[in-house]
Structure formats: C-alpha cells, structure tokens
CSV table of C-alpha atoms and ligand atoms in Angstrom, one decimal:
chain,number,residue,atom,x,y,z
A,1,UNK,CA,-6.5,23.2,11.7
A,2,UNK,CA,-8.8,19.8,11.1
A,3,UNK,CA,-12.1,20.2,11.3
A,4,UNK,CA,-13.3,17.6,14.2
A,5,UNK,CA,-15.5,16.0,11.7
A,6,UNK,CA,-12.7,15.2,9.3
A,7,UNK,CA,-10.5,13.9,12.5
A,8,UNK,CA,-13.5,12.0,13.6
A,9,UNK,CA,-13.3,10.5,9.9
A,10,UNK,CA,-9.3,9.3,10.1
A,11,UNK,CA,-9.5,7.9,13.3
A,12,UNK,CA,-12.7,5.7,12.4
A,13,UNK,CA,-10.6,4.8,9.1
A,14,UNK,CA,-7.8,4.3,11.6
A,15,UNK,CA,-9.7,1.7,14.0
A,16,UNK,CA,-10.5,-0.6,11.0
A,17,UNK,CA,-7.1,-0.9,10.0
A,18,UNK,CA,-6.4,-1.7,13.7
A,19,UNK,CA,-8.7,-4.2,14.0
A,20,UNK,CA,-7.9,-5.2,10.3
A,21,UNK,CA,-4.5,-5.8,11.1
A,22,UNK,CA,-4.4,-7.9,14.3
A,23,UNK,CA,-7.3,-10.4,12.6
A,24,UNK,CA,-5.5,-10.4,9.4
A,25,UNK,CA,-2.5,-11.6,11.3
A,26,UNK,CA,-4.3,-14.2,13.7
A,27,UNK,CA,-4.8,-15.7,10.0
A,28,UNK,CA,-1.3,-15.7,8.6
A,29,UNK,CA,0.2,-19.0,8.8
A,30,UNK,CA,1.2,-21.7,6.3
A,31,UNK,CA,-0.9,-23.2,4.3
A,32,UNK,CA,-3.2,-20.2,3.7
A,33,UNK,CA,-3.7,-19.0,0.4
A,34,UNK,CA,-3.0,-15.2,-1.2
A,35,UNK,CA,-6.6,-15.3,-2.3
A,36,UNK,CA,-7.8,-15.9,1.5
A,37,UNK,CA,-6.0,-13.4,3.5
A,38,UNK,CA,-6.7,-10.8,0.7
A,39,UNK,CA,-10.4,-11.6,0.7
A,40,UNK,CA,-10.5,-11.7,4.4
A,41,UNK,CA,-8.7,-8.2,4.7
A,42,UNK,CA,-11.1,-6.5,1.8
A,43,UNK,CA,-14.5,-7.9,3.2
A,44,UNK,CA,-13.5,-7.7,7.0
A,45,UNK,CA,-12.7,-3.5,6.3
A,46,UNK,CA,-16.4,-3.3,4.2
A,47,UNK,CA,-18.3,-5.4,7.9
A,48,UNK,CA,-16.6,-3.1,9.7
A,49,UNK,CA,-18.4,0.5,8.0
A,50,UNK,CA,-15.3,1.4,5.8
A,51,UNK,CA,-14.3,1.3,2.3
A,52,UNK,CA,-10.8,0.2,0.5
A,53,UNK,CA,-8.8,2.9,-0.1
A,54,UNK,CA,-6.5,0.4,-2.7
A,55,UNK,CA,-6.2,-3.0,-3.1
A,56,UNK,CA,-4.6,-5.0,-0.2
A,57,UNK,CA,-1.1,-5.3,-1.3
A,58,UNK,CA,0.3,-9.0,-0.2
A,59,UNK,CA,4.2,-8.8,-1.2
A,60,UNK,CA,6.3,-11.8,-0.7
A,61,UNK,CA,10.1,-11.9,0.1
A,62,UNK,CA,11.9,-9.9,-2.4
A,63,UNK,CA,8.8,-9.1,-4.0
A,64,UNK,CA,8.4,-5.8,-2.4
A,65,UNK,CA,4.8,-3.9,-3.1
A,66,UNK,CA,2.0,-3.3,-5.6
A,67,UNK,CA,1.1,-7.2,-5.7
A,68,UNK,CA,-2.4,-8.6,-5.1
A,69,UNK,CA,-3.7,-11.5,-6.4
A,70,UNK,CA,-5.1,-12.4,-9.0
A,71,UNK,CA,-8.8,-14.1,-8.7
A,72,UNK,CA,-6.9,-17.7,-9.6
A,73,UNK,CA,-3.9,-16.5,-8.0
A,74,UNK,CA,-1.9,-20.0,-6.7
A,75,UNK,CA,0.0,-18.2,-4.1
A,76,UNK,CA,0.0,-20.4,-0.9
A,77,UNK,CA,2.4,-19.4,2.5
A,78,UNK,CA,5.1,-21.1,3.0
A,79,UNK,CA,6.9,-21.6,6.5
A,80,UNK,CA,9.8,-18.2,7.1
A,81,UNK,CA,8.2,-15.8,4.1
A,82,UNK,CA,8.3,-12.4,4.7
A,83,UNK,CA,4.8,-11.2,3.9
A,84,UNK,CA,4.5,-7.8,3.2
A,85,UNK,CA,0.8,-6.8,4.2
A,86,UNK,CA,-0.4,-3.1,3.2
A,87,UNK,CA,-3.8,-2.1,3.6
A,88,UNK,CA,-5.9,1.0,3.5
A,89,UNK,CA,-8.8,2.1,4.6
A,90,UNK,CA,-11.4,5.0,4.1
A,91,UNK,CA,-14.3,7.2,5.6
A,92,UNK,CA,-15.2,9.8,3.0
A,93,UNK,CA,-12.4,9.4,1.1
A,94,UNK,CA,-10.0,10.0,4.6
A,95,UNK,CA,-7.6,7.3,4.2
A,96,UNK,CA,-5.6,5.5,7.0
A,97,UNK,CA,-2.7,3.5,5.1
A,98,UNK,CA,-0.9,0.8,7.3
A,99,UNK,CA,1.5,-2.6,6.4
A,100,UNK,CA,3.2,-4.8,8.6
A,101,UNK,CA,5.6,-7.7,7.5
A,102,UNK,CA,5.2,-10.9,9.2
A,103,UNK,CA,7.8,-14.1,8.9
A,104,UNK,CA,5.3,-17.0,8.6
A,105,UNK,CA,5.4,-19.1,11.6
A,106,UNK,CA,8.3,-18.0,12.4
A,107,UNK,CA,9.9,-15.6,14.9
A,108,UNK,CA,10.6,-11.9,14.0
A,109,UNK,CA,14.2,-11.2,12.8
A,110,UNK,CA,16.5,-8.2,12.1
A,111,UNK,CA,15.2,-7.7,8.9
A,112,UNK,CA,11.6,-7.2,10.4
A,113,UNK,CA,12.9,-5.6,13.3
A,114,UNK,CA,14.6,-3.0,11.4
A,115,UNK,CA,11.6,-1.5,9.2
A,116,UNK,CA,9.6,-1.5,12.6
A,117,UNK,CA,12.5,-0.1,14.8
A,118,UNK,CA,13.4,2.7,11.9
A,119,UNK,CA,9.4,3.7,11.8
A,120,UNK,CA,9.2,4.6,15.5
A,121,UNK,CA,12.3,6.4,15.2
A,122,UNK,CA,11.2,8.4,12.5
A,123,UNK,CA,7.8,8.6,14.3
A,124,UNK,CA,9.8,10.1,17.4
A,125,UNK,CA,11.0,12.8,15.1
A,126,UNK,CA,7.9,14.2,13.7
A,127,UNK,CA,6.9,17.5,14.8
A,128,UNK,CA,5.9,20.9,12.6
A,129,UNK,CA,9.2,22.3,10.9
A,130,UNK,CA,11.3,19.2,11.0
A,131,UNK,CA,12.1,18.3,7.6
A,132,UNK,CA,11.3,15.4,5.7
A,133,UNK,CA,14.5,14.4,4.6
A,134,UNK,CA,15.5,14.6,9.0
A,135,UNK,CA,13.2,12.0,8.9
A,136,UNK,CA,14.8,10.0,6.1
A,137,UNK,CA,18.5,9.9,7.8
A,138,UNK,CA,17.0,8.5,10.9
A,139,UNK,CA,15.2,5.9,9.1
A,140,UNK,CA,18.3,4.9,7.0
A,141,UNK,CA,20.5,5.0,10.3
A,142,UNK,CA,18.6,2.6,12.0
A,143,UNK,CA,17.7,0.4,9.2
A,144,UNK,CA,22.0,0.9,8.8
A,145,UNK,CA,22.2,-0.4,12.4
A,146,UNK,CA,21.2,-3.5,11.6
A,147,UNK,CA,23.5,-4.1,9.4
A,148,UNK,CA,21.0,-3.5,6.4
A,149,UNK,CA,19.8,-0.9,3.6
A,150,UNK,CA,16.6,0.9,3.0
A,151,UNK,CA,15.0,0.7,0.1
A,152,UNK,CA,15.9,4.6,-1.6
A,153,UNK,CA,13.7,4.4,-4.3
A,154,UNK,CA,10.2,4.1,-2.3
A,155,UNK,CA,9.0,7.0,0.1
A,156,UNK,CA,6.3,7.7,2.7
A,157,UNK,CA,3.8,10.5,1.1
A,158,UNK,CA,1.2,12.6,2.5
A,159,UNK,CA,-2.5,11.9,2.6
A,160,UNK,CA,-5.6,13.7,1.8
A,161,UNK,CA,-9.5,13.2,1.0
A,162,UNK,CA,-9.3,10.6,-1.8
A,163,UNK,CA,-5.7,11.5,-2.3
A,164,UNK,CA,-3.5,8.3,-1.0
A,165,UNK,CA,-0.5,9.4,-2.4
A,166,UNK,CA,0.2,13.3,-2.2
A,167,UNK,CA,3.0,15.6,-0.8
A,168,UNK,CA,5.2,15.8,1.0
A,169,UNK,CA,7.0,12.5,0.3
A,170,UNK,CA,9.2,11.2,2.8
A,171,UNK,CA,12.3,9.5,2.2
A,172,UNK,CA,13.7,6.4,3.3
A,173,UNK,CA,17.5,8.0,3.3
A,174,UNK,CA,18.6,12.0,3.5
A,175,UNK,CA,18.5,12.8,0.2
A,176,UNK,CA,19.5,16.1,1.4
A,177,UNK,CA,16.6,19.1,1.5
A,178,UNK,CA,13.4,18.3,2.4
A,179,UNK,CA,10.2,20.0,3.3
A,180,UNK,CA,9.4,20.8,6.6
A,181,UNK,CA,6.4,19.2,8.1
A,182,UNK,CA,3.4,21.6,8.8
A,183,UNK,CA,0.7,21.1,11.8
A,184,UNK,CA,-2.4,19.5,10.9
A,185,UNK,CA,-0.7,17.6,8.1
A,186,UNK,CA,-1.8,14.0,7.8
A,187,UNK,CA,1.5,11.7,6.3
A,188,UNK,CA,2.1,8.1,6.5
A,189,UNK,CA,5.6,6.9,6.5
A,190,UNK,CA,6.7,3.7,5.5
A,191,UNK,CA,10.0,2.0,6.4
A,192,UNK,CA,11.3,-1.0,3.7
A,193,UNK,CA,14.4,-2.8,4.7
A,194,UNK,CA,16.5,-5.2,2.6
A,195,UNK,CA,19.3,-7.6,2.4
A,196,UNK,CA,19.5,-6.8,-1.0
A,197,UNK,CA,20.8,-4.1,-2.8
A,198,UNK,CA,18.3,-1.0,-1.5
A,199,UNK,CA,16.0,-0.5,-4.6
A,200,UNK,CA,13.2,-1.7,-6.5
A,201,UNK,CA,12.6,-2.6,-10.1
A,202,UNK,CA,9.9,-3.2,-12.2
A,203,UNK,CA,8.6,-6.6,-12.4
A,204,UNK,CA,6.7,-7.0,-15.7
A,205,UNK,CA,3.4,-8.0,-14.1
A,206,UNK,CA,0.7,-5.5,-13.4
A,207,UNK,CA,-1.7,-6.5,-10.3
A,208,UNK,CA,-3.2,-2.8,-9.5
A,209,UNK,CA,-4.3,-0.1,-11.3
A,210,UNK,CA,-6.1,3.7,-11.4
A,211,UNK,CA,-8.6,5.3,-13.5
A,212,UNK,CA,-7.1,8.4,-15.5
A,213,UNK,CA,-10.0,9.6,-17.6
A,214,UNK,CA,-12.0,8.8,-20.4
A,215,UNK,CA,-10.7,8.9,-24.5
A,216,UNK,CA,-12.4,7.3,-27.1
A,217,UNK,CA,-12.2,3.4,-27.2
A,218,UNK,CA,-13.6,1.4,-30.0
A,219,UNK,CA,-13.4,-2.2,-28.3
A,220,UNK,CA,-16.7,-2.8,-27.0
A,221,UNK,CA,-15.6,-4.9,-24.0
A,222,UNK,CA,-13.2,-2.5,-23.5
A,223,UNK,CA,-15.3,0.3,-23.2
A,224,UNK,CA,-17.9,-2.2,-21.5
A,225,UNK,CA,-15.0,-2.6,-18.4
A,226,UNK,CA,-14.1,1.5,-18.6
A,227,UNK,CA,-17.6,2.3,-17.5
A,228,UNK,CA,-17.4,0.1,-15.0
A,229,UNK,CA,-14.1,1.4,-13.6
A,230,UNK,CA,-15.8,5.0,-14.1
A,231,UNK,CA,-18.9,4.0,-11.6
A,232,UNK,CA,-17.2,2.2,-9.1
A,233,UNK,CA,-13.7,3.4,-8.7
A,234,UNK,CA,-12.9,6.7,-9.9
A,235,UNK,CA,-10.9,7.9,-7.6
A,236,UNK,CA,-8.8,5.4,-5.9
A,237,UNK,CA,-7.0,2.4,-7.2
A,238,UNK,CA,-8.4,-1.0,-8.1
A,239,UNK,CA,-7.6,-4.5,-8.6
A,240,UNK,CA,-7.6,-6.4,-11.7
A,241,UNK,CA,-9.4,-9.1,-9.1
A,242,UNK,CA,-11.9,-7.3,-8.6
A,243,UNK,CA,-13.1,-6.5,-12.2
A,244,UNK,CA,-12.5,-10.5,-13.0
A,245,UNK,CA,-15.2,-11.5,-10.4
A,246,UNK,CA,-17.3,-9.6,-13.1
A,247,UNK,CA,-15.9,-10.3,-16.6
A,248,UNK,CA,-13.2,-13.3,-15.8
A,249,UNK,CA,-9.6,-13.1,-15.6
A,250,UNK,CA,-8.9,-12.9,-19.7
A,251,UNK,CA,-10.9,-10.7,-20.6
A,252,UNK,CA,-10.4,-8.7,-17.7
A,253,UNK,CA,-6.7,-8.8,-18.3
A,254,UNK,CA,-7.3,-8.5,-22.5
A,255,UNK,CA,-9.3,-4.9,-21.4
A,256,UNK,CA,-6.9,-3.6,-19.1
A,257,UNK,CA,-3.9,-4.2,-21.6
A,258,UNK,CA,-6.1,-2.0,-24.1
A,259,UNK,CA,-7.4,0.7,-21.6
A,260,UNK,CA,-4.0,1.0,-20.5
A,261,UNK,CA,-2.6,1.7,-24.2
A,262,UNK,CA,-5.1,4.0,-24.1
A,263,UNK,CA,-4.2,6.2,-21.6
A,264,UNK,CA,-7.8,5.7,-20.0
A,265,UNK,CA,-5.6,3.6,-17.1
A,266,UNK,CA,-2.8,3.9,-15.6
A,267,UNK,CA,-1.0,0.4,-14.9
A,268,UNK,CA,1.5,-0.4,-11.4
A,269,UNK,CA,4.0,-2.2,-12.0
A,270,UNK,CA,4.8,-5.1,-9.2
A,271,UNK,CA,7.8,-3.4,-7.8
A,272,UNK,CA,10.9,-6.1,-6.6
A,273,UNK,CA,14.1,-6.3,-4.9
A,274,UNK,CA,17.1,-5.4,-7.7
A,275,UNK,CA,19.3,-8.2,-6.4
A,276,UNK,CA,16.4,-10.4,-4.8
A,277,UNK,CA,16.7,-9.5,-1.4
A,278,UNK,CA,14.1,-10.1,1.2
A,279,UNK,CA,12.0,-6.9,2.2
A,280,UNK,CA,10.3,-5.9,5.2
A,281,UNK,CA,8.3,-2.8,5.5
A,282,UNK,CA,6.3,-1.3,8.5
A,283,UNK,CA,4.1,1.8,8.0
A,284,UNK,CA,2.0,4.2,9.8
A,285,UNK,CA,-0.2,6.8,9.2
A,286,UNK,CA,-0.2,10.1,11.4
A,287,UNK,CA,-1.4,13.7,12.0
A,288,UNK,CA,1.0,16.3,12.5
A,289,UNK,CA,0.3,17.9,15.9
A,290,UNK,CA,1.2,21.2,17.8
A,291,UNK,CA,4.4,19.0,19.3
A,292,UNK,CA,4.5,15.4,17.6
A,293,UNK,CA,2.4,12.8,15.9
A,294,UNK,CA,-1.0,11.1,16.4
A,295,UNK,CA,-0.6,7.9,15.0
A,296,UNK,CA,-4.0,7.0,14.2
A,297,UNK,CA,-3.5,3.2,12.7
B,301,CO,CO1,1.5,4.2,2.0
C-alpha cells in the first residue's frame, strides 16, 4: 500500500495540474504565442508550490509530442490548430502527468473527441489484474469508432518518485499480452488519435532533453552547461529554453549537440505524424485502487 504521505504528495501534484490546465486553457486562443502559454504553464505550476516534472510539451497538428519552444520560438496560434498541451507536475519527485488537445477557437471534433472518449474508456477498465494490453483494445476500439487510428507507436507508462516514464507501459492498441495492473500502482495513460497513418516519426529537431551522467568533456562551455544540467536537473528532463535564458540559444544549442555526442545527454526527438495527420491526445494520471482508479489530475 501508499504511504498517506506519498498519496498526500500525488494528489497536491494532481491539483496544480488541475488548476494548471483550466487557466492554461482560458489562455488558448489565436493570436497567443508558443512562448506565452509555455511560460504561463511553467511559472503558474512553480506559484502554485510545485515543480516541473518535464518541459511543457506544446505539439501542434501533426506534430505530435516532445516539442517546446524554443526561447525565440515564432510559433503563434492560428484559428482550428489542434494544440497538444502536456504538462507535469511534481511534489517530491511524485509526478502527476496530464495533456489535453484543444482546437483553437474552435469547437471540439471527432478527432478530439476520440482521444478523450478512448481515455475514459480505458479509465473504466482499470482495476488490479486487468491487463495492460485489455486496456489497449479498448482504447483502439473507440478511437476505431470514430472512424480513426491510434497512434501504436506511443504508450501510457507508469509513474514513480522522479521516475516519469517507468513500467508498465500501456498500449494504445492490443498488442496481445500485457501485464496485469497491481493495486497501489500509479500509471498515466495517454490516448493519441489521428487521421493519419497511426504512428510517429522522428522529426530532426530536438526541443527536450535528460541528463545521463558525467564523461569527460574537454569544451569548456560545454562542460560549463553540464554542471549546470548536473545542479539543477538531474533527474528529470529539461528544456533547451531553459538553459538559453542562461547561456543564449547558440551556444546553448552548440553545447547540447556536443554533450549529446558525448553521451553525457540524452536528446528527444520531436516525434510527428508519418503521413501528416492531425493528432489529439488526452491523458490522465491514476492510482490503481482495491476496485478501480483514482484519477488524481
Ligand atoms: Co505521460
């Protein structure tokens, strides 16, 4: 079982998302810039006595997660996008992971409807011993009902004290076997829906990124930025935003590229649509309880 302090801890990371989420949204409308929402989302989560737990991911259309932007990023909304918000927040390192897609000024559609719809499906389904891959053919089948495809290649994943992506995964589709779900688990699972072809690709940019471990670096600037990376985010992913409000965007970028060749970083690709569909996701993150799920963002 979960000790109560370490419940107490989700369900405050859980409220800021809440709160997080419904401001964030008040604010998404055309006109506003990437830079805006993401630095409204980032600050508004710190005001409110939690911590990041990644950068906020802003994916747009067929762009489908791991972008943020960039510190001079020109990304304005435009009227029918399909914004792709994912946040995180965390108390202690206990993470509550949440997105929601929103069609700028504009009314929700199947393809929002079906990420949303196939999440409280699968959210209906979760109980100890079920298995994941239950929850994936219920997630397909709805997504299916619409006339649409999940995105196969993308998965829910469990969660754990600094640990935002661990077991069990949970798939968008039946792949077949699975794991069965155990009380007192904590999971989020996250829905993506598509007109397109139902996977993602790599795009070549990389927005996000995670500290591995230290090797020896001879750059100075590049060691300069690893220490930095070392004190203030060892653990959980960062933005290459964030480290350009420190050492500007080149040389940020120019450290990055080395640390990453290093194998002192580890680099996320931006992940889009293979045939450039639009994407919606809608995510959630839970405990497993005695006879079903608390859904604590
Ligand atoms: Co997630």
């Amino acid at each position: 079982m979960m000790p109560p302090d370490v419940h107490e801890k989700y369900l405050h990371a859980g409220e800021i998302t809440k709160k997080v989420k419904e401001s964030s949204r008040a604010l998404l409308h055309e006109g506003v810039t990437y830079v805006d929402l993401a630095r409204h989302i980032e600050s508004s989560i710190v005001e409110l006595g939690g911590t990041w737990a990644f950068p906020v991911n802003i994916s747009v259309n067929n762009v489908t997660a791991h972008y943020t932007p960039t510190i001079d990023d020109t990304g304005v909304f435009h009227r029918g996008d399909y914004v792709k918000v994912d946040l995180g927040a965390q108390v202690d390192g206990y993470i509550a992971d949440t997105a929601y897609t929103v069609r700028v000024d504009s009314p929700d559609d199947d393809l929002v409807n079906a990420s949303r719809d196939a999440l409280m499906a699968a959210i209906d389904m979760v109980r100890p011993g079920v298995r994941t891959n239950e929850i994936g053919r219920v997630i397909d089948e709805t997504i299916r009902g619409y006339g649409l495809k999940p995105i196969e290649n993308l998965t829910g994943h469990g969660l754990d004290q600094y640990v935002q992506h661990g077991p069990p995964s949970i798939p968008n589709f039946d792949t077949g076997h699975g794991a069965p779900l155990e009380e007192g688990a904590v999971i989020a699972i996250e829905p993506f829906a598509t007109d397109g072809g139902g996977r993602v690709v790599d795009d070549e940019r990389c927005l996000i990124f995670k500290y591995l471990g230290d090797r020896p670096v001879r750059l100075p600037l590049a060691r300069q930025v690893l220490a930095t990376i070392r004190r203030e985010y060892p653990a959980l992913p960062f933005a290459q935003r964030w480290l350009s409000e420190v050492y500007t965007r080149r040389k940020t970028e120019f450290a990055l590229k080395y640390l990453v060749r290093s194998s002192c970083v580890y680099a996320f690709n931006v992940l889009k649509e293979v045939d450039g569909g639009s994407v919606s996701q809608t995510e959630h993150s839970m405990i497993v309880t005695k006879d079903g799920a608390e859904v604590y963002t």
